[in-house]
Amino acid sequence: MAKRALLSVSDKTGIIELAEGLAQHGIEIVSTGGTANILRKEGIEVTDVSDITGFPEMMDGRVKTLHPKIHGGLLCLRNNAVHMEEAVREDISMIDIVTVNLYPFEETISKKDISINDAIENIDIGGPTLIRAAAKNYQSVTVICDPGDYTTVLESLENDGAVPDDIRKMLAVKAFRHTADYDSAIDTYLSKKLLGEDILRMKFNSATELRYGENWHQEAKIYIEPHLEGPSVAKARQLHGKKLSYNNYIDADNALQTVKEIEPSRPAVAIVKHNNPCGFATGDSLAEALQAAWNGDPVSGFGSIICTNQTFDLESAKILKGRFIELILAPDFEPDALEYLKEKSEKLRILELPELNDEFQQNHTYRYITGGLLKQSRNIGIYEKWECVTDKSFPEDKRDLAEFSLHACKCIKSNAVSIAYEYKKGCFMLLAMGAGQPNRVDSIRKLAATKAIENLELIYQRSKPDVSFEKYCQQILSNCVMASDAFFPFDDSIVQAAENNIYYIVSPGGSIRDDEVIATANRLGVSLVFTGMRHFLH
């Protein structure tokens, strides 16, 4: 049974209740300075650390617990006869519970214009030492560094007055993590302030095994950032289906990034295959957006990832009848839609992410390369300017369509082009895209333009308009907007676009041949807007 507890906390949350609970179990409370004063005011009997050590707290509280009478009581191995004999000889009493949390260093350095001296004064020395000593001897000592664990410990004492092994082990690991994070924050701050070095230390929680990696023979795991806030596939709740694979996470993340380019008040759907949005659309309803997104590339939709920014309803679910889908991610699912999807396939992965429409909290992205880690700020926004550089003006009523095309383009792998179509007033779809080509003209000529015509042929066959297919394509494409993720190095991209009846183009500009590109656009009757913002995605 625990007999003595040392309480010394910076965060006083719940400390009175903990002390009262310990006292009810006959446990002696030992404490320091401010913590002891608070407990005494509540009528809790407290022994000062200075009464045990025989030394007063000194040097503005810098020195108070660093003493053999304290650390001997923590580190003594109870089953070691020599240790116990030495403890008796030196009049060292055992300490069975340690409750410590640390000076708020990270909170201090987050304040504006904090001085280096103020930061250093908030580096705890005695606290981490107590925590580490108690955690090292977890077989006999219970260490608590999180007020959220007070209730767990008190409830465990209700049995026989002893904290169970499994709880002590859990708390010891948590304690070492706590001091590791604390030291990491100090290292990062002082490395920059004192040495001018930019240090990056990262922490992720325990890994979850994935079904497999990019390929069947590769093993894979996912580690999740602690205290993760905002929308993330890593925190989505799986409601149904097979275990997720590495590629599922990669594609679902791209789908999430894509659909969040659209304001959440507007129903939007992104369909991703091999880390590229092959379908992307808005609509007056989710079902309408899903159908339009599917029409953008029904072939690539096979085995795809679907992400929506609205609650997935039954009407939308029925659109997927007879279509193989790997995964659906949505903020919520209507009960009848969820049952329909479950019956559709026992393998279909269904993920719920209630925070999907919240703002992203992460300001940077990271990518590991062999032996190194790249860090960059997130790609936010779609343009820095809106400058029509051609004789033919860019119609204001195509501005929204152009912005949609840019939103799609920035989520497509470079060299990327997107062709966007207003299939209904105020409703847009990605008609076709070109991705991942070593040169931009191939993205247009061999991929986007060709795919647009193929997709239009399918739409034409369903709608059967009273016009020839050639005329139909010309009418549609001449009203589309093509976006490019980077400047045109030559005018051949403009030529290919015009040959396919695409006359409205947005691009960052900035090529040494911009004048040549603009001249060709003027010659071919193309309206060209420069945005000043590049969107490479590698």
XYZ file of C-alpha atoms in Angstrom:
538
model
C 0.000 0.000 0.000
C 1.239 3.487 -0.939
C 2.291 5.472 2.154
C 3.812 8.726 0.922
C 3.124 10.957 -2.093
C 5.145 13.925 -3.324
C 3.064 16.647 -5.003
C 4.757 19.563 -6.792
C 2.853 20.973 -9.734
C 2.903 24.024 -11.964
C -0.591 23.299 -13.319
C -2.801 23.185 -10.218
C -5.786 21.670 -12.053
C -7.351 18.938 -9.900
C -4.500 18.902 -7.372
C -6.796 19.571 -4.383
C -9.090 16.678 -5.308
C -6.095 14.401 -5.787
C -4.587 15.335 -2.440
C -7.917 14.837 -0.670
C -8.306 11.429 -2.276
C -4.793 10.362 -1.306
C -5.290 11.570 2.251
C -8.467 9.519 2.531
C -6.318 6.449 1.847
C -3.975 7.399 4.664
C -1.216 8.552 2.346
C 1.107 11.259 3.680
C 1.317 14.315 1.424
C 4.751 15.888 0.872
C 4.853 19.081 -1.153
C 6.764 22.210 -2.123
C 6.176 25.972 -2.068
C 3.090 27.069 -3.947
C 1.510 23.626 -4.106
C 1.875 23.160 -0.337
C 0.323 26.571 0.351
C -2.730 25.804 -1.805
C -3.277 22.452 -0.106
C -2.961 23.929 3.394
C -5.561 26.576 2.574
C -7.942 23.710 1.852
C -7.202 22.149 5.232
C -5.087 19.321 3.831
C -2.214 18.243 6.046
C 1.097 18.681 4.225
C 4.736 17.956 5.050
C 7.183 20.397 3.470
C 10.025 18.950 1.407
C 12.390 21.143 3.439
C 11.346 19.304 6.597
C 12.480 16.046 4.999
C 15.707 17.284 3.451
C 16.739 19.552 6.333
C 17.446 22.298 3.817
C 15.201 25.274 2.994
C 14.041 25.935 -0.545
C 16.620 28.344 -1.903
C 17.772 30.363 -4.892
C 14.219 31.474 -5.815
C 13.003 27.884 -5.674
C 15.659 26.604 -8.053
C 16.862 24.174 -5.401
C 14.335 22.282 -3.311
C 13.909 18.600 -4.260
C 17.440 17.790 -5.489
C 18.466 15.859 -2.376
C 19.277 12.216 -1.425
C 16.406 12.190 1.091
C 14.041 12.704 -1.856
C 15.714 10.811 -4.667
C 16.784 7.990 -2.426
C 13.122 7.507 -1.557
C 12.299 7.354 -5.262
C 15.142 5.285 -6.670
C 15.534 2.741 -3.873
C 14.800 -0.785 -5.087
C 12.430 -2.221 -2.500
C 13.493 -5.806 -3.210
C 17.183 -5.000 -2.886
C 18.355 -5.664 0.680
C 21.429 -3.445 0.362
C 19.332 -0.525 -0.883
C 16.888 -0.935 1.943
C 19.658 -1.166 4.576
C 21.244 2.020 3.233
C 17.871 3.771 3.296
C 17.370 2.833 6.935
C 20.910 3.913 7.857
C 20.455 7.339 6.207
C 16.896 7.770 7.486
C 15.433 7.807 3.970
C 11.697 7.094 3.754
C 10.184 5.625 0.607
C 8.100 7.804 -1.742
C 5.399 5.799 -3.482
C 3.564 8.365 -5.621
C 5.025 11.379 -7.437
C 2.771 13.991 -8.996
C 4.713 16.592 -10.943
C 4.076 18.748 -13.968
C 6.578 21.179 -15.340
C 7.129 24.901 -15.704
C 5.199 26.018 -18.816
C 8.211 26.415 -21.103
C 6.382 26.063 -24.445
C 3.626 28.391 -23.306
C 6.247 30.931 -22.252
C 8.189 30.941 -25.534
C 4.963 31.210 -27.543
C 4.409 34.695 -26.106
C 5.354 37.669 -28.207
C 8.721 39.309 -27.513
C 9.667 36.897 -24.740
C 13.244 37.436 -23.578
C 15.838 34.675 -23.521
C 16.191 35.151 -19.753
C 12.456 34.672 -19.167
C 12.530 31.557 -21.343
C 15.451 30.075 -19.416
C 13.774 30.792 -16.070
C 10.937 28.571 -17.256
C 13.220 25.590 -17.816
C 12.313 23.122 -15.081
C 15.198 21.162 -13.541
C 13.870 19.495 -10.416
C 10.572 18.502 -12.025
C 12.012 16.381 -14.875
C 14.473 14.840 -12.418
C 11.659 13.760 -10.113
C 9.586 12.456 -13.012
C 12.441 10.462 -14.509
C 13.509 9.013 -11.148
C 9.968 7.901 -10.348
C 9.396 6.506 -13.839
C 12.679 4.593 -13.754
C 11.513 2.837 -10.584
C 7.963 2.266 -11.890
C 7.857 -1.205 -10.320
C 7.474 0.486 -6.945
C 6.624 4.129 -7.689
C 3.586 5.657 -9.410
C 4.388 8.807 -11.412
C 1.670 11.206 -12.581
C 2.469 14.140 -14.880
C -0.984 14.675 -16.421
C -3.953 15.902 -14.336
C -6.125 13.780 -16.596
C -4.715 10.683 -14.853
C -5.593 11.702 -11.293
C -8.958 9.969 -11.360
C -7.442 6.773 -12.783
C -4.969 6.560 -9.903
C -7.522 7.361 -7.213
C -9.950 4.778 -8.567
C -7.196 2.150 -8.647
C -6.500 2.786 -4.946
C -10.071 1.822 -4.086
C -9.196 -1.872 -4.408
C -6.380 -2.650 -1.978
C -4.667 0.726 -1.741
C -2.069 -0.191 -4.347
C -1.780 1.084 -7.918
C -1.805 -1.909 -10.324
C 1.249 -2.794 -12.387
C -0.383 -2.029 -15.737
C -1.289 1.502 -14.649
C 2.201 2.161 -13.253
C 3.751 0.956 -16.527
C 1.453 3.144 -18.603
C 2.149 6.197 -16.445
C 5.919 5.597 -16.515
C 6.009 5.517 -20.309
C 3.809 8.606 -20.429
C 6.194 10.336 -18.027
C 9.264 9.615 -20.139
C 7.412 10.852 -23.216
C 6.528 14.015 -21.309
C 10.133 14.797 -20.346
C 11.335 13.890 -23.849
C 8.883 16.374 -25.377
C 9.901 18.978 -22.809
C 13.605 18.595 -23.525
C 12.894 18.597 -27.253
C 11.127 21.960 -26.999
C 14.069 23.400 -25.057
C 16.572 22.026 -27.569
C 14.650 23.472 -30.504
C 14.328 26.896 -28.881
C 17.860 27.263 -27.535
C 19.463 25.830 -30.677
C 17.902 28.679 -32.608
C 18.403 31.406 -30.017
C 21.936 30.565 -28.888
C 23.441 28.809 -31.913
C 21.344 30.012 -34.833
C 20.530 26.406 -35.754
C 17.068 25.378 -36.975
C 16.299 22.039 -35.315
C 13.263 19.935 -36.211
C 12.059 17.284 -33.798
C 8.887 15.385 -34.566
C 6.707 13.069 -32.528
C 4.039 10.653 -33.671
C 1.996 8.203 -31.672
C 2.131 4.418 -31.717
C 2.001 2.868 -35.163
C -0.940 1.017 -36.669
C -0.165 -1.794 -39.096
C -1.590 -1.244 -42.573
C -2.777 -3.924 -44.966
C 0.360 -3.456 -47.057
C 2.511 -0.714 -48.542
C 2.507 0.711 -52.049
C 2.878 -2.861 -53.254
C 1.827 -6.185 -51.739
C 5.343 -7.182 -50.723
C 5.956 -3.957 -48.779
C 5.085 -3.594 -45.108
C 3.521 -0.333 -43.959
C 2.414 1.484 -40.813
C 0.796 4.783 -40.004
C 1.928 6.991 -37.131
C -0.455 9.713 -35.972
C 0.464 13.158 -34.736
C -0.504 13.578 -31.064
C -3.131 16.192 -30.202
C -4.100 16.284 -33.881
C -6.609 19.030 -34.614
C -8.561 19.821 -37.753
C -9.401 17.516 -40.660
C -7.038 14.617 -41.326
C -7.511 11.196 -42.867
C -5.269 9.910 -40.076
C -8.047 10.542 -37.544
C -10.996 9.389 -39.663
C -13.181 6.663 -38.134
C -13.593 3.542 -40.247
C -17.216 2.410 -40.290
C -16.907 -0.536 -42.662
C -14.665 -2.484 -44.972
C -11.210 -3.944 -45.274
C -8.135 -2.742 -43.458
C -6.591 0.331 -45.083
C -3.421 0.170 -47.145
C -0.658 2.725 -47.666
C -2.130 3.817 -51.009
C -5.592 4.245 -49.476
C -4.196 6.873 -47.113
C -2.228 8.652 -49.834
C -5.192 8.802 -52.220
C -7.697 9.695 -49.497
C -5.457 12.564 -48.396
C -5.334 13.902 -51.956
C -9.130 13.581 -52.209
C -9.530 15.458 -48.930
C -7.139 18.201 -50.039
C -9.009 18.506 -53.349
C -12.546 18.653 -51.989
C -11.485 21.228 -49.400
C -10.584 23.611 -52.203
C -14.333 24.248 -52.406
C -16.313 26.214 -49.837
C -18.117 23.703 -47.603
C -21.500 25.329 -48.238
C -21.285 24.121 -51.848
C -21.720 20.359 -52.437
C -18.480 19.020 -53.906
C -17.029 15.614 -54.751
C -13.464 14.591 -55.546
C -12.664 11.220 -57.118
C -9.002 10.250 -56.872
C -7.061 7.493 -58.584
C -3.312 6.994 -58.101
C -2.959 10.294 -56.235
C -4.629 12.414 -58.913
C -8.171 13.788 -58.996
C -9.683 12.121 -62.068
C -13.108 13.485 -61.150
C -14.000 16.734 -59.409
C -17.271 18.632 -59.462
C -19.703 20.866 -57.633
C -23.476 20.647 -57.833
C -26.747 21.880 -56.418
C -26.915 18.569 -54.551
C -24.360 15.991 -53.516
C -25.796 13.444 -55.939
C -25.524 15.924 -58.792
C -21.905 16.712 -57.893
C -21.058 12.994 -57.625
C -22.560 12.198 -61.008
C -20.718 15.103 -62.639
C -17.444 14.092 -60.993
C -17.915 10.529 -62.230
C -18.626 11.804 -65.750
C -15.225 13.504 -65.702
C -13.506 10.127 -66.121
C -15.745 7.065 -65.691
C -12.929 4.718 -66.727
C -10.490 5.917 -64.058
C -13.290 5.919 -61.509
C -12.958 2.131 -61.276
C -11.256 1.324 -57.956
C -11.094 4.976 -56.937
C -11.291 6.976 -53.708
C -14.283 9.286 -53.268
C -14.408 12.242 -50.879
C -17.396 14.508 -50.316
C -17.842 17.654 -48.252
C -21.480 16.879 -47.465
C -23.275 14.109 -45.586
C -23.412 11.097 -47.883
C -27.067 10.401 -48.696
C -28.956 7.481 -50.222
C -29.444 9.188 -53.582
C -25.667 9.558 -53.904
C -25.064 5.995 -52.728
C -27.341 4.607 -55.438
C -25.263 6.328 -58.118
C -22.438 3.943 -57.197
C -24.515 0.815 -57.841
C -22.491 -1.617 -59.908
C -19.359 0.510 -59.651
C -16.260 -0.702 -57.819
C -15.027 1.844 -55.280
C -12.114 1.365 -52.882
C -13.029 3.953 -50.262
C -15.534 6.697 -49.456
C -14.661 9.552 -47.109
C -17.343 11.957 -45.887
C -18.133 14.094 -42.837
C -21.130 11.873 -42.101
C -23.409 9.223 -43.621
C -27.177 9.059 -43.514
C -28.168 5.749 -41.881
C -29.948 4.377 -44.965
C -27.032 5.387 -47.193
C -24.581 3.673 -44.852
C -26.597 0.447 -44.878
C -26.883 0.567 -48.674
C -23.128 0.998 -49.037
C -22.391 -1.787 -46.565
C -24.629 -4.136 -48.519
C -22.977 -3.027 -51.756
C -19.666 -4.569 -50.725
C -18.195 -6.039 -47.554
C -14.798 -4.790 -48.764
C -15.740 -1.137 -49.360
C -13.873 1.061 -46.896
C -16.163 3.711 -45.419
C -14.510 6.504 -43.446
C -16.257 9.177 -41.412
C -14.488 12.475 -40.664
C -16.810 14.885 -38.796
C -14.148 17.636 -38.851
C -13.819 17.438 -42.648
C -15.078 20.968 -43.257
C -13.044 22.577 -40.471
C -9.961 24.616 -41.277
C -6.648 22.799 -41.628
C -4.492 23.391 -38.543
C -1.199 22.333 -40.095
C 0.800 25.170 -41.656
C 3.506 23.012 -43.238
C 3.929 19.826 -45.205
C 6.800 17.357 -44.993
C 8.298 14.768 -47.303
C 10.978 12.240 -46.480
C 13.744 11.564 -48.982
C 16.557 9.108 -48.430
C 18.602 10.650 -45.650
C 16.662 13.884 -45.417
C 13.348 15.565 -44.685
C 11.878 18.403 -46.726
C 9.624 20.975 -45.102
C 7.570 23.648 -46.813
C 4.619 25.910 -46.078
C 1.247 24.713 -47.343
C 0.145 25.809 -50.809
C -2.681 28.178 -49.938
C -4.621 30.223 -52.484
C -4.874 30.008 -56.255
C -3.650 33.355 -57.590
C -1.782 36.506 -56.609
C -3.136 38.617 -59.443
C -5.721 38.382 -62.212
C -4.263 39.973 -65.317
C -5.689 39.404 -68.772
C -2.678 39.830 -71.047
C -4.337 39.297 -74.455
C -6.415 41.392 -76.855
C -9.370 39.112 -76.231
C -10.736 39.906 -72.780
C -11.526 37.248 -70.230
C -15.293 37.280 -69.526
C -16.191 38.024 -65.934
C -18.928 35.384 -66.108
C -16.194 32.765 -66.578
C -14.227 33.871 -63.525
C -15.831 31.311 -61.181
C -15.248 28.521 -63.700
C -11.631 29.592 -64.069
C -11.145 29.564 -60.311
C -12.620 26.066 -60.130
C -10.194 24.963 -62.835
C -7.312 26.391 -60.801
C -8.508 24.631 -57.652
C -8.481 21.352 -59.564
C -5.147 22.018 -61.250
C -3.258 22.642 -58.005
C -4.216 19.140 -56.787
C -2.996 17.369 -59.954
C 0.567 16.124 -60.307
C 2.857 18.261 -62.455
C 3.055 19.022 -65.281
C -0.656 19.626 -64.741
C -3.436 21.061 -66.850
C -7.131 20.975 -66.081
C -10.100 21.564 -68.360
C -13.187 22.727 -66.463
C -16.746 22.896 -67.773
C -19.834 24.654 -66.407
C -22.266 21.813 -67.031
C -25.101 23.722 -65.369
C -25.335 27.332 -64.276
C -23.081 27.699 -61.248
C -22.105 24.004 -61.272
C -18.643 22.994 -62.449
C -16.871 19.775 -63.336
C -13.372 18.680 -64.225
C -13.943 17.560 -67.796
C -10.400 16.267 -68.229
C -6.877 16.682 -66.948
C -3.283 15.971 -67.864
C -0.850 14.936 -65.146
C 2.702 13.828 -64.468
C 4.201 14.488 -67.877
C 7.805 15.622 -68.414
C 6.529 18.355 -70.727
C 3.396 20.464 -70.581
C 2.361 20.184 -74.195
C 1.932 16.414 -73.829
C -0.351 17.005 -70.848
C -2.589 18.985 -73.181
C -2.213 17.228 -76.535
C -1.960 13.583 -75.496
C -3.959 13.612 -72.284
C -6.324 16.447 -71.363
C -7.648 17.324 -74.826
C -7.959 13.681 -75.877
C -9.649 12.705 -72.605
C -12.053 15.641 -72.837
C -13.273 14.449 -76.221
C -13.611 10.857 -74.960
C -15.646 11.988 -71.954
C -17.804 14.263 -74.105
C -18.558 11.338 -76.402
C -19.979 9.388 -73.441
C -22.042 12.382 -72.344
C -23.156 12.927 -75.951
C -24.342 9.319 -76.270
C -26.443 9.651 -73.109
C -27.955 13.054 -73.863
C -28.300 12.575 -77.672
C -28.403 16.310 -78.563
C -29.743 17.349 -81.969
C -26.302 18.321 -83.251
C -23.315 16.483 -84.683
C -20.726 15.214 -82.242
C -18.065 17.416 -83.815
C -20.242 20.491 -83.391
C -21.153 19.395 -79.858
C -17.483 19.128 -78.851
C -16.722 22.484 -80.364
C -19.584 24.143 -78.480
C -18.585 22.633 -75.137
C -14.808 23.044 -75.352
C -15.024 26.602 -76.615
C -16.761 27.491 -73.360
C -14.373 25.591 -71.087
C -11.466 27.063 -69.162
C -8.064 25.408 -69.131
C -5.706 26.014 -66.203
C -1.983 25.307 -66.162
C -0.025 24.794 -62.946
C 3.023 26.641 -64.322
C 4.004 28.995 -67.135
C 4.137 27.935 -70.760
C 7.796 27.652 -71.791
C 6.789 27.764 -75.455
C 3.719 28.771 -77.410
C 2.994 25.165 -78.493
C 0.637 24.678 -75.548
C -1.469 27.612 -76.752
C -1.499 26.152 -80.255
C -2.651 22.739 -78.998
C -5.379 24.310 -76.868
C -6.726 26.387 -79.742
C -6.641 23.404 -82.116
C -8.969 21.703 -79.649
C -11.319 24.712 -79.464
C -10.098 25.833 -76.017
C -9.944 29.622 -75.977
C -9.917 30.558 -72.287
C -6.695 29.822 -70.395
C -5.254 30.750 -66.990
C -1.574 30.359 -66.200
C 0.933 31.817 -63.726
C 2.988 33.459 -66.476
C 6.622 34.293 -65.843
C 8.335 32.579 -68.779
C 11.116 34.326 -70.685
C 8.913 33.625 -73.717
C 5.742 35.178 -72.293
C 5.702 37.726 -75.137
C 5.810 34.906 -77.694
C 3.054 33.022 -75.872
C 0.869 36.151 -75.695
C 1.443 36.911 -79.373
C 0.351 33.399 -80.368
C -2.712 33.671 -78.120
C -3.650 36.950 -79.842
C -3.148 35.408 -83.271
C -5.389 32.440 -82.415
C -8.104 34.389 -80.586
C -7.285 32.974 -77.153
C -7.998 34.865 -73.940
C -5.094 34.379 -71.529
C -4.943 35.382 -67.854
C -1.740 35.457 -65.799
C -2.212 34.680 -62.100
C 1.338 35.064 -60.781
C 1.046 31.899 -58.646
C 2.593 28.559 -59.614
C 1.131 25.257 -58.395
C 3.677 22.492 -58.953
C 2.747 19.299 -57.113
C 5.394 16.583 -57.110
